[in-house]
């Protein structure tokens, strides 16, 4: 194809973030649970079963915080209230700040499943917009394992640790609600922990005194334990937290799109490194509610591939090798649909 159009317990991890940056992983299929079925209900009371695997604290200092950070540049009550839960819109997660002996301050370990491995591979999204300062495996340095750190400006940053996969690279600009990785259990060699997300909000330098209480959707987290339902629905304004790039995976770029009325948009993407196309339909309305949505891709001379069902946020990804071939593509959301002719040939 030619581009002819544009568990709660877990390791707290301390201190010391070294400067090494690893490359982002390859194409990753989006988690089906993020699009199928209804969102998790808000819950209260007793948290999910505790997950085991608590390492000793690491006394290494924390050079990753830039001494030039200026906490006074943005008042705490201004930017702090802009953060959202680091999970897709509508999901309910239980956070625990006291379940790990390694926690120094207001760190939170998040889980939502009833078994030790239930959360492995679940989506992790940016709590606020910013620049990726670190995307690296730092297990041997401090036990964070796969870590993403996002700089939000004004001295504010967020940390997402123990990730199973990292989907962004250092220097990348990310939007609030953009998928940045998946829940995992990576840590230092020999440290066995259960899957969970270790999350921190920091302001300025001087660990651990720079750790701040987390505020989600304008409400301070109910330390030490609380179940919170995500309002991270895209820029804080109710949009879809998923993008065609996050659905199709690393290396895919949008080359065409078609509006499906006001209900959504169908996207055609291409990966120049492997010659594959991908189609994803991203919903704009009825977000978090399972409604009929579809995406399809047909390579000339081959059978059409379709993903159709009742999805909460998107349909797809539908991928196929299309180098040197023309493709038909399209999708449906609500009462609107789009069907392309054979195009993007070459």
Tab-separated table of N, CA and C in Angstrom, residues 268-345:
chain	number	residue	atom	x	y	z
A	268	UNK	N	-7.691	4.529	8.737
A	268	UNK	CA	-6.792	3.598	8.057
A	268	UNK	C	-5.365	3.995	8.413
A	269	UNK	N	-4.590	3.032	8.891
A	269	UNK	CA	-3.212	3.286	9.281
A	269	UNK	C	-2.277	2.367	8.500
A	270	UNK	N	-1.014	2.750	8.451
A	270	UNK	CA	-0.016	1.959	7.740
A	270	UNK	C	1.269	1.916	8.558
A	271	UNK	N	1.909	0.755	8.556
A	271	UNK	CA	3.190	0.571	9.242
A	271	UNK	C	4.257	0.344	8.175
A	272	UNK	N	5.079	1.355	7.951
A	272	UNK	CA	6.081	1.272	6.901
A	272	UNK	C	7.164	0.247	7.152
A	273	UNK	N	7.326	-0.172	8.411
A	273	UNK	CA	8.400	-1.114	8.721
A	273	UNK	C	8.049	-2.555	8.353
A	274	UNK	N	6.739	-2.866	8.295
A	274	UNK	CA	6.354	-4.250	7.978
A	274	UNK	C	5.339	-4.364	6.840
A	275	UNK	N	4.899	-3.222	6.278
A	275	UNK	CA	3.978	-3.262	5.149
A	275	UNK	C	2.551	-3.633	5.506
A	276	UNK	N	2.189	-3.518	6.787
A	276	UNK	CA	0.831	-3.857	7.214
A	276	UNK	C	-0.051	-2.613	7.287
A	277	UNK	N	-1.327	-2.808	6.929
A	277	UNK	CA	-2.367	-1.816	7.198
A	277	UNK	C	-3.094	-2.193	8.477
A	278	UNK	N	-3.759	-1.204	9.067
A	278	UNK	CA	-4.604	-1.444	10.234
A	278	UNK	C	-5.797	-0.506	10.154
A	279	UNK	N	-6.970	-0.992	10.527
A	279	UNK	CA	-8.180	-0.166	10.579
A	279	UNK	C	-8.736	-0.203	12.000
A	280	UNK	N	-9.121	0.975	12.494
A	280	UNK	CA	-9.752	1.089	13.815
A	280	UNK	C	-10.874	2.101	13.725
A	281	UNK	N	-11.994	1.812	14.363
A	281	UNK	CA	-13.102	2.754	14.471
A	281	UNK	C	-13.156	3.260	15.901
A	282	UNK	N	-12.992	4.569	16.072
A	282	UNK	CA	-12.957	5.188	17.393
A	282	UNK	C	-14.288	5.891	17.649
A	283	UNK	N	-14.985	5.500	18.704
A	283	UNK	CA	-16.290	6.096	19.024
A	283	UNK	C	-16.151	7.522	19.574
A	284	UNK	N	-17.158	8.341	19.338
A	284	UNK	CA	-17.221	9.682	19.913
A	284	UNK	C	-18.400	9.848	20.859
A	285	UNK	N	-19.401	8.996	20.714
A	285	UNK	CA	-20.580	9.084	21.572
A	285	UNK	C	-20.822	7.733	22.241
A	286	UNK	N	-21.691	7.725	23.258
A	286	UNK	CA	-22.005	6.510	24.033
A	286	UNK	C	-20.732	5.870	24.589
A	287	UNK	N	-19.780	6.710	24.987
A	287	UNK	CA	-18.516	6.203	25.512
A	287	UNK	C	-18.738	5.506	26.842
A	288	UNK	N	-18.140	4.333	26.978
A	288	UNK	CA	-18.307	3.540	28.186
A	288	UNK	C	-19.534	2.650	28.140
A	289	UNK	N	-20.346	2.805	27.104
A	289	UNK	CA	-21.537	1.980	26.910
A	289	UNK	C	-21.339	1.104	25.676
A	290	UNK	N	-21.612	-0.169	25.817
A	290	UNK	CA	-21.416	-1.094	24.698
A	290	UNK	C	-22.471	-0.848	23.627
A	291	UNK	N	-22.029	-0.394	22.449
A	291	UNK	CA	-22.926	-0.161	21.321
A	291	UNK	C	-22.311	-0.779	20.062
A	292	UNK	N	-23.154	-1.007	19.060
A	292	UNK	CA	-22.705	-1.654	17.825
A	292	UNK	C	-21.649	-0.803	17.128
A	293	UNK	N	-20.472	-1.385	16.937
A	293	UNK	CA	-19.343	-0.699	16.314
A	293	UNK	C	-18.566	-1.726	15.487
A	294	UNK	N	-18.022	-1.297	14.345
A	294	UNK	CA	-17.278	-2.252	13.523
A	294	UNK	C	-16.139	-1.563	12.790
A	295	UNK	N	-15.188	-2.392	12.351
A	295	UNK	CA	-14.076	-1.943	11.516
A	295	UNK	C	-13.717	-3.096	10.591
A	296	UNK	N	-13.356	-2.786	9.322
A	296	UNK	CA	-12.971	-3.873	8.425
A	296	UNK	C	-11.842	-3.432	7.507
A	297	UNK	N	-11.133	-4.426	6.984
A	297	UNK	CA	-10.039	-4.206	6.044
A	297	UNK	C	-10.065	-5.336	5.027
A	298	UNK	N	-10.025	-4.968	3.748
A	298	UNK	CA	-10.024	-5.966	2.675
A	298	UNK	C	-8.872	-5.670	1.721
A	299	UNK	N	-7.918	-6.549	1.660
A	299	UNK	CA	-6.812	-6.433	0.716
A	299	UNK	C	-7.267	-7.043	-0.606
A	300	UNK	N	-7.012	-6.354	-1.708
A	300	UNK	CA	-7.492	-6.810	-3.014
A	300	UNK	C	-7.030	-8.243	-3.294
A	301	UNK	N	-8.031	-9.097	-3.639
A	301	UNK	CA	-7.737	-10.490	-3.915
A	301	UNK	C	-7.787	-11.391	-2.687
A	302	UNK	N	-8.103	-10.819	-1.528
A	302	UNK	CA	-8.166	-11.609	-0.304
A	302	UNK	C	-9.510	-11.410	0.393
A	303	UNK	N	-9.778	-12.261	1.378
A	303	UNK	CA	-11.033	-12.194	2.125
A	303	UNK	C	-11.035	-11.004	3.088
A	304	UNK	N	-12.165	-10.347	3.162
A	304	UNK	CA	-12.313	-9.213	4.078
A	304	UNK	C	-12.180	-9.675	5.523
A	305	UNK	N	-11.504	-8.869	6.346
A	305	UNK	CA	-11.363	-9.121	7.788
A	305	UNK	C	-12.191	-8.073	8.523
A	306	UNK	N	-13.074	-8.506	9.407
A	306	UNK	CA	-13.986	-7.589	10.099
A	306	UNK	C	-13.961	-7.824	11.601
A	307	UNK	N	-13.999	-6.743	12.343
A	307	UNK	CA	-14.196	-6.806	13.785
A	307	UNK	C	-15.480	-6.051	14.099
A	308	UNK	N	-16.513	-6.743	14.513
A	308	UNK	CA	-17.813	-6.122	14.759
A	308	UNK	C	-18.399	-6.664	16.054
A	309	UNK	N	-19.057	-5.800	16.796
A	309	UNK	CA	-19.674	-6.214	18.055
A	309	UNK	C	-20.157	-5.016	18.825
A	310	UNK	N	-20.518	-5.232	20.076
A	310	UNK	CA	-20.933	-4.148	20.954
A	310	UNK	C	-19.731	-3.748	21.815
A	311	UNK	N	-19.147	-2.597	21.485
A	311	UNK	CA	-17.914	-2.157	22.118
A	311	UNK	C	-18.118	-0.819	22.823
A	312	UNK	N	-17.326	-0.604	23.874
A	312	UNK	CA	-17.480	0.610	24.680
A	312	UNK	C	-16.741	1.810	24.121
A	313	UNK	N	-15.598	1.566	23.427
A	313	UNK	CA	-14.789	2.697	22.971
A	313	UNK	C	-14.334	2.592	21.516
A	314	UNK	N	-14.080	1.378	21.008
A	314	UNK	CA	-13.581	1.267	19.644
A	314	UNK	C	-13.763	-0.148	19.119
A	315	UNK	N	-13.691	-0.256	17.782
A	315	UNK	CA	-13.624	-1.555	17.107
A	315	UNK	C	-12.264	-1.673	16.443
A	316	UNK	N	-11.739	-2.881	16.357
A	316	UNK	CA	-10.413	-3.106	15.838
A	316	UNK	C	-9.483	-3.521	16.970
A	317	UNK	N	-8.207	-3.638	16.681
A	317	UNK	CA	-7.547	-3.369	15.413
A	317	UNK	C	-7.749	-4.512	14.409
A	318	UNK	N	-7.885	-4.169	13.141
A	318	UNK	CA	-7.935	-5.140	12.058
A	318	UNK	C	-6.686	-4.908	11.214
A	319	UNK	N	-5.797	-5.895	11.174
A	319	UNK	CA	-4.511	-5.726	10.482
A	319	UNK	C	-4.370	-6.745	9.350
A	320	UNK	N	-3.636	-6.341	8.295
A	320	UNK	CA	-3.338	-7.264	7.195
A	320	UNK	C	-2.154	-6.725	6.406
A	321	UNK	N	-1.352	-7.641	5.883
A	321	UNK	CA	-0.231	-7.260	5.030
A	321	UNK	C	-0.771	-6.773	3.690
A	322	UNK	N	-0.356	-5.570	3.274
A	322	UNK	CA	-0.932	-4.994	2.056
A	322	UNK	C	0.124	-4.360	1.159
A	323	UNK	N	1.386	-4.692	1.336
A	323	UNK	CA	2.430	-4.111	0.494
A	323	UNK	C	2.187	-4.469	-0.963
A	324	UNK	N	2.165	-3.446	-1.834
A	324	UNK	CA	1.950	-3.675	-3.251
A	324	UNK	C	0.520	-3.969	-3.626
A	325	UNK	N	-0.426	-3.785	-2.720
A	325	UNK	CA	-1.835	-4.100	-2.963
A	325	UNK	C	-2.721	-2.875	-2.718
A	326	UNK	N	-3.904	-2.884	-3.344
A	326	UNK	CA	-4.944	-1.905	-3.036
A	326	UNK	C	-5.792	-2.448	-1.888
A	327	UNK	N	-6.421	-1.529	-1.146
A	327	UNK	CA	-7.239	-1.964	-0.014
A	327	UNK	C	-8.591	-1.258	-0.021
A	328	UNK	N	-9.599	-1.973	0.471
A	328	UNK	CA	-10.870	-1.382	0.868
A	328	UNK	C	-10.892	-1.374	2.385
A	329	UNK	N	-11.514	-0.351	2.947
A	329	UNK	CA	-11.559	-0.269	4.402
A	329	UNK	C	-12.774	0.555	4.816
A	330	UNK	N	-13.157	0.430	6.063
A	330	UNK	CA	-14.286	1.200	6.555
A	330	UNK	C	-14.732	0.724	7.919
A	331	UNK	N	-15.895	1.215	8.313
A	331	UNK	CA	-16.419	0.855	9.619
A	331	UNK	C	-17.772	1.472	9.859
A	332	UNK	N	-18.296	1.221	11.052
A	332	UNK	CA	-19.618	1.719	11.419
A	332	UNK	C	-19.657	2.077	12.895
A	333	UNK	N	-20.357	3.170	13.204
A	333	UNK	CA	-20.634	3.566	14.586
A	333	UNK	C	-21.984	4.259	14.586
A	334	UNK	N	-22.827	3.877	15.522
A	334	UNK	CA	-24.178	4.417	15.523
A	334	UNK	C	-24.903	4.002	14.260
A	335	UNK	N	-25.536	4.954	13.609
A	335	UNK	CA	-26.279	4.650	12.379
A	335	UNK	C	-25.475	4.983	11.127
A	336	UNK	N	-24.241	5.432	11.309
A	336	UNK	CA	-23.421	5.856	10.172
A	336	UNK	C	-22.350	4.822	9.852
A	337	UNK	N	-22.059	4.678	8.557
A	337	UNK	CA	-21.020	3.745	8.137
A	337	UNK	C	-20.222	4.357	6.994
A	338	UNK	N	-19.057	3.792	6.723
A	338	UNK	CA	-18.222	4.239	5.610
A	338	UNK	C	-17.622	3.022	4.935
A	339	UNK	N	-17.645	3.017	3.595
A	339	UNK	CA	-17.059	1.947	2.808
A	339	UNK	C	-16.230	2.586	1.696
A	340	UNK	N	-14.937	2.353	1.709
A	340	UNK	CA	-14.063	2.957	0.716
A	340	UNK	C	-14.057	2.114	-0.560
A	341	UNK	N	-13.626	2.722	-1.682
A	341	UNK	CA	-13.322	1.910	-2.864
A	341	UNK	C	-11.937	1.273	-2.662
A	342	UNK	N	-11.497	0.448	-3.598
A	342	UNK	CA	-10.113	-0.017	-3.537
A	342	UNK	C	-9.216	1.194	-3.798
A	343	UNK	N	-8.313	1.431	-2.895
A	343	UNK	CA	-7.468	2.623	-2.992
A	343	UNK	C	-6.164	2.389	-2.239
A	344	UNK	N	-5.380	3.434	-2.119
A	344	UNK	CA	-4.077	3.364	-1.450
A	344	UNK	C	-3.266	2.192	-2.013
A	345	UNK	N	-3.159	2.193	-3.332
A	345	UNK	CA	-2.485	1.083	-4.012
A	345	UNK	C	-0.982	1.358	-4.142
